[in-house]
């Protein structure tokens, strides 16, 4: 769900290729004939589900990166190599299909119209499965997702090497959780919305209580966007046991902290849950089965989850002003996000944390197999 460093400079940078143009791109750049293509929803890139006329009817996702991020080839290279690395480590991530020149990506002109911009293009393997947003989550899959979040960050931080790793230090990247204070410049997009005061309260508390503690958190590489549309699951027909079958969208990868990942994951798993406040304990238990949090990290969790709600709601409102035609997708989180954020603040930090920590503690006695 990301974009470049400066939200306001993004105007008109989202690719807008038609299906025929996209199919021609696949043929020209990757040497594959498209037999079927359809558009996929995206925040500010453009994605297509593609089936090619090859033996086995292979399926791919054509990913056309917005023109802002397309100017950072080192960053896209690192993100793509991280996907390949995770696949080799046994994680269900996509891998790129190489261009005719043998590269993992190619900078291409997006159409024939005058003034057409150049976009970085990749063809990624299509991962089967159902987005978490489309299932009724239970304790088992929430625990697995928490465990996945910790495992991904841990293996990336401990083992992944690349000459351009420094490109993940994205100081002003609006989706990095450390940058909640940057929301001040986009809060205008809420107008005089009745929820604006809560967001302002989140930002101020974040500045006072989280920012000064960042140096005490353990640093790592964050996936940064394990939301309910970026995690795919499948289930055995005999039970409601789910397993993660796909991890999507590495475009928010950046250097951050382990506690950021669990906070982001808790927030997004709350979105579709019928019992949102119970979610945190199950995700936290899964995460801590791999990486137990320190007392300082746990103490920041409430404001970090609240901060991610604020980021998602404010940036979505801002971006919907730029791309009104994409408003429905951009404001998915807002449908229940405002309600959940308000509930958290009405209950207060102590009560919410008590719910999360007691649920997580129960797993030490009844850990899943």
Short mmCIF file of C-alpha atoms in Angstrom, two decimals:
data_model
loop_
_atom_site.label_atom_id
_atom_site.label_comp_id
_atom_site.label_asym_id
_atom_site.label_seq_id
_atom_site.Cartn_x
_atom_site.Cartn_y
_atom_site.Cartn_z
CA UNK A 1 0.00 0.00 0.00
CA UNK A 2 2.86 2.28 -0.51
CA UNK A 3 4.22 4.98 -2.66
CA UNK A 4 7.15 7.35 -2.74
CA UNK A 5 8.58 9.46 0.01
CA UNK A 6 6.45 12.52 -0.62
CA UNK A 7 2.73 11.81 -0.85
CA UNK A 8 1.94 15.19 -2.37
CA UNK A 9 4.33 14.72 -5.28
CA UNK A 10 2.51 11.60 -6.41
CA UNK A 11 -0.20 13.31 -8.46
CA UNK A 12 -0.76 11.48 -11.76
CA UNK A 13 2.03 8.95 -11.20
CA UNK A 14 -0.17 5.86 -11.03
CA UNK A 15 0.10 3.83 -14.26
CA UNK A 16 -3.07 3.65 -16.33
CA UNK A 17 -2.46 1.05 -19.04
CA UNK A 18 -5.37 -0.69 -20.72
CA UNK A 19 -5.55 -4.49 -20.88
CA UNK A 20 -4.41 -4.54 -24.51
CA UNK A 21 -1.39 -2.33 -23.72
CA UNK A 22 -0.53 -4.55 -20.77
CA UNK A 23 -0.74 -7.70 -22.89
CA UNK A 24 1.52 -6.14 -25.54
CA UNK A 25 3.99 -5.25 -22.77
CA UNK A 26 4.14 -8.88 -21.61
CA UNK A 27 4.83 -9.99 -25.18
CA UNK A 28 7.44 -7.33 -25.93
CA UNK A 29 9.35 -7.41 -22.63
CA UNK A 30 8.97 -11.04 -21.53
CA UNK A 31 8.32 -12.84 -24.80
CA UNK A 32 5.06 -14.42 -23.60
CA UNK A 33 1.72 -14.44 -25.45
CA UNK A 34 -1.19 -13.49 -23.20
CA UNK A 35 -4.31 -15.64 -23.49
CA UNK A 36 -6.25 -13.97 -20.66
CA UNK A 37 -5.77 -10.79 -18.61
CA UNK A 38 -7.67 -8.86 -15.99
CA UNK A 39 -6.92 -5.87 -13.78
CA UNK A 40 -6.20 -6.34 -10.07
CA UNK A 41 -6.84 -3.67 -7.41
CA UNK A 42 -3.82 -1.70 -6.26
CA UNK A 43 -3.05 1.33 -4.12
CA UNK A 44 -0.84 3.34 -6.46
CA UNK A 45 0.84 0.79 -8.74
CA UNK A 46 -1.00 -1.11 -11.48
CA UNK A 47 -1.35 -4.89 -11.38
CA UNK A 48 -2.75 -7.42 -13.86
CA UNK A 49 -3.50 -11.11 -13.44
CA UNK A 50 -2.14 -12.71 -16.60
CA UNK A 51 -2.48 -16.19 -18.09
CA UNK A 52 -0.07 -16.96 -20.90
CA UNK A 53 -0.36 -19.26 -23.90
CA UNK A 54 2.24 -21.73 -22.76
CA UNK A 55 2.26 -25.36 -21.80
CA UNK A 56 0.57 -25.68 -18.40
CA UNK A 57 -1.22 -22.31 -18.84
CA UNK A 58 1.14 -20.47 -16.49
CA UNK A 59 -0.27 -17.56 -14.49
CA UNK A 60 1.54 -14.39 -13.47
CA UNK A 61 1.00 -10.96 -12.00
CA UNK A 62 2.22 -8.10 -14.19
CA UNK A 63 3.31 -5.39 -11.75
CA UNK A 64 3.74 -1.88 -13.13
CA UNK A 65 5.28 0.35 -10.47
CA UNK A 66 4.18 3.99 -10.15
CA UNK A 67 6.51 6.51 -11.77
CA UNK A 68 7.77 7.90 -8.44
CA UNK A 69 9.03 4.55 -7.16
CA UNK A 70 10.17 3.55 -10.65
CA UNK A 71 12.94 6.14 -10.22
CA UNK A 72 14.42 4.01 -7.43
CA UNK A 73 15.64 0.87 -9.25
CA UNK A 74 17.95 -0.14 -6.39
CA UNK A 75 15.00 -0.25 -4.00
CA UNK A 76 12.86 -2.36 -6.37
CA UNK A 77 15.84 -4.63 -7.02
CA UNK A 78 16.30 -5.24 -3.26
CA UNK A 79 12.58 -5.89 -2.74
CA UNK A 80 12.51 -8.38 -5.60
CA UNK A 81 15.68 -10.14 -4.48
CA UNK A 82 14.19 -10.37 -0.97
CA UNK A 83 11.16 -12.18 -2.43
CA UNK A 84 13.46 -14.63 -4.22
CA UNK A 85 15.53 -15.10 -1.05
CA UNK A 86 12.42 -15.82 1.05
CA UNK A 87 11.19 -18.32 -1.55
CA UNK A 88 14.52 -20.14 -1.31
CA UNK A 89 14.13 -20.14 2.49
CA UNK A 90 10.76 -21.90 2.21
CA UNK A 91 8.37 -18.94 2.45
CA UNK A 92 5.44 -18.72 -0.03
CA UNK A 93 6.52 -15.57 -1.87
CA UNK A 94 6.38 -14.85 -5.58
CA UNK A 95 9.42 -14.93 -7.86
CA UNK A 96 10.07 -12.92 -11.03
CA UNK A 97 9.93 -14.24 -14.59
CA UNK A 98 12.98 -12.85 -16.37
CA UNK A 99 12.76 -10.42 -19.26
CA UNK A 100 13.96 -11.40 -22.72
CA UNK A 101 17.25 -9.74 -21.76
CA UNK A 102 17.56 -11.92 -18.65
CA UNK A 103 16.71 -9.19 -16.11
CA UNK A 104 14.21 -9.24 -13.22
CA UNK A 105 12.67 -5.92 -14.26
CA UNK A 106 12.61 -3.40 -17.08
CA UNK A 107 11.92 0.36 -17.30
CA UNK A 108 9.27 0.84 -19.98
CA UNK A 109 7.25 3.66 -21.47
CA UNK A 110 3.65 3.41 -20.26
CA UNK A 111 1.74 3.85 -23.47
CA UNK A 112 2.02 5.81 -26.70
CA UNK A 113 0.31 9.02 -25.58
CA UNK A 114 2.38 12.24 -25.56
CA UNK A 115 3.97 12.77 -22.16
CA UNK A 116 3.71 9.10 -21.20
CA UNK A 117 5.94 8.31 -18.25
CA UNK A 118 8.30 5.41 -17.71
CA UNK A 119 7.39 2.65 -15.28
CA UNK A 120 9.35 -0.26 -13.84
CA UNK A 121 7.75 -3.51 -15.00
CA UNK A 122 8.01 -6.97 -13.45
CA UNK A 123 6.25 -10.27 -14.10
CA UNK A 124 5.80 -12.24 -10.89
CA UNK A 125 4.55 -15.78 -10.37
CA UNK A 126 0.87 -15.86 -9.43
CA UNK A 127 0.25 -17.29 -5.97
CA UNK A 128 -2.98 -19.23 -5.41
CA UNK A 129 -5.03 -18.80 -2.27
CA UNK A 130 -7.72 -16.72 -0.61
CA UNK A 131 -6.92 -13.30 0.89
CA UNK A 132 -7.37 -13.21 4.66
CA UNK A 133 -9.88 -10.39 4.04
CA UNK A 134 -12.24 -12.94 2.51
CA UNK A 135 -12.28 -15.48 5.37
CA UNK A 136 -13.57 -15.45 8.92
CA UNK A 137 -10.35 -15.46 10.88
CA UNK A 138 -9.91 -17.68 13.93
CA UNK A 139 -7.30 -17.93 16.67
CA UNK A 140 -5.33 -20.56 14.75
CA UNK A 141 -4.71 -18.49 11.60
CA UNK A 142 -4.08 -15.29 13.59
CA UNK A 143 -1.39 -17.11 15.56
CA UNK A 144 0.13 -18.44 12.30
CA UNK A 145 0.12 -14.94 10.79
CA UNK A 146 1.87 -13.54 13.87
CA UNK A 147 4.44 -16.29 13.63
CA UNK A 148 4.92 -15.56 9.92
CA UNK A 149 5.45 -11.84 10.56
CA UNK A 150 8.23 -12.53 13.05
CA UNK A 151 9.82 -15.24 10.91
CA UNK A 152 9.95 -13.09 7.76
CA UNK A 153 11.59 -10.16 9.51
CA UNK A 154 13.99 -12.39 11.43
CA UNK A 155 15.32 -14.27 8.41
CA UNK A 156 15.58 -11.09 6.30
CA UNK A 157 17.43 -9.26 9.07
CA UNK A 158 19.79 -12.10 9.95
CA UNK A 159 20.56 -13.69 6.57
CA UNK A 160 19.56 -11.52 3.59
CA UNK A 161 22.46 -9.75 1.89
CA UNK A 162 22.44 -7.36 -1.06
CA UNK A 163 24.77 -4.56 -2.25
CA UNK A 164 21.86 -2.08 -2.24
CA UNK A 165 20.47 -2.90 1.21
CA UNK A 166 21.06 0.72 2.21
CA UNK A 167 18.16 1.70 -0.06
CA UNK A 168 15.85 0.28 2.64
CA UNK A 169 16.80 3.23 4.87
CA UNK A 170 13.82 5.27 3.66
CA UNK A 171 13.96 8.26 6.01
CA UNK A 172 10.83 10.12 4.90
CA UNK A 173 8.85 7.09 3.68
CA UNK A 174 5.30 7.89 4.76
CA UNK A 175 4.36 4.25 5.50
CA UNK A 176 7.26 3.59 7.86
CA UNK A 177 5.68 3.49 11.32
CA UNK A 178 8.38 5.82 12.69
CA UNK A 179 6.92 8.53 10.46
CA UNK A 180 3.49 8.89 12.08
CA UNK A 181 4.43 12.54 12.90
CA UNK A 182 4.57 13.26 9.14
CA UNK A 183 0.78 12.81 9.06
CA UNK A 184 0.46 16.42 10.25
CA UNK A 185 0.88 17.56 6.63
CA UNK A 186 -1.91 15.31 5.28
CA UNK A 187 -4.49 15.58 8.05
CA UNK A 188 -6.25 18.32 6.08
CA UNK A 189 -7.71 15.50 3.95
CA UNK A 190 -10.02 14.56 6.84
CA UNK A 191 -11.68 17.97 6.60
CA UNK A 192 -13.53 18.69 9.82
CA UNK A 193 -14.27 14.98 10.18
CA UNK A 194 -15.51 14.13 13.69
CA UNK A 195 -12.64 11.62 14.05
CA UNK A 196 -9.92 14.15 13.34
CA UNK A 197 -9.40 14.96 17.03
CA UNK A 198 -8.56 11.32 17.77
CA UNK A 199 -5.97 11.21 14.98
CA UNK A 200 -4.43 14.44 16.27
CA UNK A 201 -4.29 12.85 19.73
CA UNK A 202 -2.59 9.72 18.31
CA UNK A 203 0.03 11.85 16.52
CA UNK A 204 0.81 13.93 19.61
CA UNK A 205 1.06 10.90 21.91
CA UNK A 206 3.23 9.15 19.32
CA UNK A 207 5.62 12.11 19.25
CA UNK A 208 5.85 12.20 23.03
CA UNK A 209 5.82 8.52 23.99
CA UNK A 210 7.07 6.46 21.03
CA UNK A 211 9.63 8.57 19.15
CA UNK A 212 11.89 9.02 22.21
CA UNK A 213 11.94 5.23 22.73
CA UNK A 214 12.84 4.16 19.18
CA UNK A 215 16.51 3.74 20.03
CA UNK A 216 15.58 1.10 22.63
CA UNK A 217 13.69 -1.07 20.12
CA UNK A 218 15.45 -3.85 18.19
CA UNK A 219 16.06 -2.81 14.60
CA UNK A 220 15.33 -5.08 11.63
CA UNK A 221 14.07 -5.17 8.05
CA UNK A 222 10.26 -4.88 7.98
CA UNK A 223 7.98 -6.30 5.29
CA UNK A 224 5.83 -3.40 6.45
CA UNK A 225 2.45 -4.26 4.93
CA UNK A 226 1.17 -7.66 6.09
CA UNK A 227 -2.41 -6.60 5.62
CA UNK A 228 -5.47 -8.79 5.08
CA UNK A 229 -5.15 -8.51 1.29
CA UNK A 230 -1.42 -9.29 1.21
CA UNK A 231 -1.63 -12.63 3.03
CA UNK A 232 -3.16 -15.57 1.18
CA UNK A 233 -4.38 -18.72 2.91
CA UNK A 234 -5.81 -22.09 1.99
CA UNK A 235 -7.65 -24.54 4.17
CA UNK A 236 -8.15 -28.27 4.33
CA UNK A 237 -11.74 -29.15 3.53
CA UNK A 238 -11.90 -31.36 6.60
CA UNK A 239 -11.42 -28.54 9.12
CA UNK A 240 -11.12 -24.80 9.60
CA UNK A 241 -7.36 -25.11 9.88
CA UNK A 242 -5.74 -22.56 7.60
CA UNK A 243 -2.19 -22.30 6.37
CA UNK A 244 -0.53 -19.31 4.76
CA UNK A 245 -0.13 -19.94 1.03
CA UNK A 246 1.18 -16.57 -0.13
CA UNK A 247 2.87 -13.35 0.98
CA UNK A 248 2.31 -10.44 -1.42
CA UNK A 249 3.54 -6.89 -2.01
CA UNK A 250 7.02 -6.09 -0.73
CA UNK A 251 6.88 -2.45 -1.85
CA UNK A 252 6.71 -1.14 1.75
CA UNK A 253 9.91 -2.91 2.82
CA UNK A 254 12.18 -0.68 4.87
CA UNK A 255 14.43 -0.68 7.88
CA UNK A 256 12.38 -0.43 11.05
CA UNK A 257 11.89 -2.44 14.22
CA UNK A 258 10.51 -5.86 15.08
CA UNK A 259 7.73 -4.33 17.18
CA UNK A 260 6.60 -2.32 14.12
CA UNK A 261 5.80 -5.52 12.23
CA UNK A 262 3.66 -7.04 14.97
CA UNK A 263 1.80 -3.73 15.45
CA UNK A 264 1.10 -3.39 11.72
CA UNK A 265 -0.07 -7.00 11.53
CA UNK A 266 -2.37 -6.64 14.55
CA UNK A 267 -3.93 -3.51 13.09
CA UNK A 268 -4.70 -5.07 9.71
CA UNK A 269 -6.01 -8.31 11.21
CA UNK A 270 -8.43 -6.24 13.30
CA UNK A 271 -10.01 -4.73 10.18
CA UNK A 272 -12.22 -7.64 9.13
CA UNK A 273 -12.54 -9.40 12.49
CA UNK A 274 -15.95 -9.73 14.16
CA UNK A 275 -14.12 -9.44 17.51
CA UNK A 276 -11.32 -6.97 16.72
CA UNK A 277 -9.98 -6.40 20.22
CA UNK A 278 -9.29 -10.10 20.71
CA UNK A 279 -7.09 -10.23 17.61
CA UNK A 280 -4.01 -8.67 19.19
CA UNK A 281 -3.43 -11.46 21.72
CA UNK A 282 -3.42 -14.24 19.11
CA UNK A 283 -1.14 -12.37 16.68
CA UNK A 284 1.17 -11.36 19.52
CA UNK A 285 1.38 -14.94 20.80
CA UNK A 286 2.39 -16.19 17.34
CA UNK A 287 4.94 -13.40 16.93
CA UNK A 288 6.44 -13.98 20.38
CA UNK A 289 6.77 -17.72 19.75
CA UNK A 290 9.58 -16.62 17.40
CA UNK A 291 10.64 -13.25 18.86
CA UNK A 292 9.50 -12.33 22.39
CA UNK A 293 9.12 -8.57 22.77
CA UNK A 294 10.98 -6.60 25.41
CA UNK A 295 9.06 -4.70 28.11
CA UNK A 296 9.72 -1.39 26.29
CA UNK A 297 8.48 -2.81 22.97
CA UNK A 298 5.34 -4.19 24.59
CA UNK A 299 4.73 -0.85 26.29
CA UNK A 300 4.63 0.90 22.90
CA UNK A 301 2.32 -1.60 21.21
CA UNK A 302 -0.96 0.26 21.84
CA UNK A 303 0.31 3.52 20.33
CA UNK A 304 2.02 1.71 17.46
CA UNK A 305 -1.24 -0.05 16.48
CA UNK A 306 -3.10 3.26 16.86
CA UNK A 307 -0.41 4.96 14.78
CA UNK A 308 -0.87 2.49 11.94
CA UNK A 309 -4.64 3.06 12.01
CA UNK A 310 -3.95 6.79 11.77
CA UNK A 311 -1.52 6.31 8.86
CA UNK A 312 -3.91 4.12 6.94
CA UNK A 313 -6.94 6.35 7.47
CA UNK A 314 -5.23 9.70 6.82
CA UNK A 315 -3.16 8.60 3.81
CA UNK A 316 -6.20 6.86 2.28
CA UNK A 317 -8.25 10.06 2.62
CA UNK A 318 -5.41 12.08 1.08
CA UNK A 319 -4.83 9.65 -1.79
CA UNK A 320 -8.57 9.36 -2.52
CA UNK A 321 -8.54 13.12 -3.22
CA UNK A 322 -5.80 12.53 -5.82
CA UNK A 323 -7.41 9.42 -7.35
CA UNK A 324 -11.19 9.66 -6.81
CA UNK A 325 -11.75 6.87 -9.37
CA UNK A 326 -9.88 4.47 -7.01
CA UNK A 327 -11.65 5.67 -3.86
CA UNK A 328 -13.45 2.40 -3.14
CA UNK A 329 -10.19 0.42 -2.91
CA UNK A 330 -8.28 3.19 -1.15
CA UNK A 331 -10.83 3.48 1.64
CA UNK A 332 -11.28 -0.26 2.38
CA UNK A 333 -9.67 0.18 5.80
CA UNK A 334 -11.82 3.19 6.65
CA UNK A 335 -15.05 1.17 6.61
CA UNK A 336 -14.23 -0.40 9.96
CA UNK A 337 -10.93 1.29 10.81
CA UNK A 338 -12.44 4.42 12.31
CA UNK A 339 -14.71 2.36 14.53
CA UNK A 340 -11.84 0.19 15.79
CA UNK A 341 -9.59 3.17 16.51
CA UNK A 342 -12.36 4.92 18.43
CA UNK A 343 -13.07 1.77 20.43
CA UNK A 344 -9.41 1.41 21.36
CA UNK A 345 -9.24 4.98 22.62
CA UNK A 346 -12.52 4.72 24.50
CA UNK A 347 -11.28 1.60 26.29
CA UNK A 348 -7.87 3.11 26.93
CA UNK A 349 -4.35 1.72 26.68
CA UNK A 350 -4.38 -0.21 29.95
CA UNK A 351 -7.60 -2.13 29.22
CA UNK A 352 -6.65 -2.94 25.61
CA UNK A 353 -3.17 -4.13 26.59
CA UNK A 354 -4.64 -6.27 29.38
CA UNK A 355 -6.86 -8.00 26.78
CA UNK A 356 -3.93 -8.60 24.42
CA UNK A 357 -1.35 -9.66 26.99
CA UNK A 358 -3.65 -12.04 28.88
CA UNK A 359 -4.67 -13.76 25.62
CA UNK A 360 -1.01 -14.07 24.59
CA UNK A 361 -0.05 -15.38 28.02
CA UNK A 362 -2.59 -18.20 27.71
CA UNK A 363 -0.55 -19.63 24.82
CA UNK A 364 2.37 -20.38 27.14
CA UNK A 365 0.14 -23.03 28.70
CA UNK A 366 -1.67 -24.15 25.55
CA UNK A 367 0.74 -23.59 22.69
CA UNK A 368 -0.53 -24.75 19.26
CA UNK A 369 1.09 -27.86 17.86
#
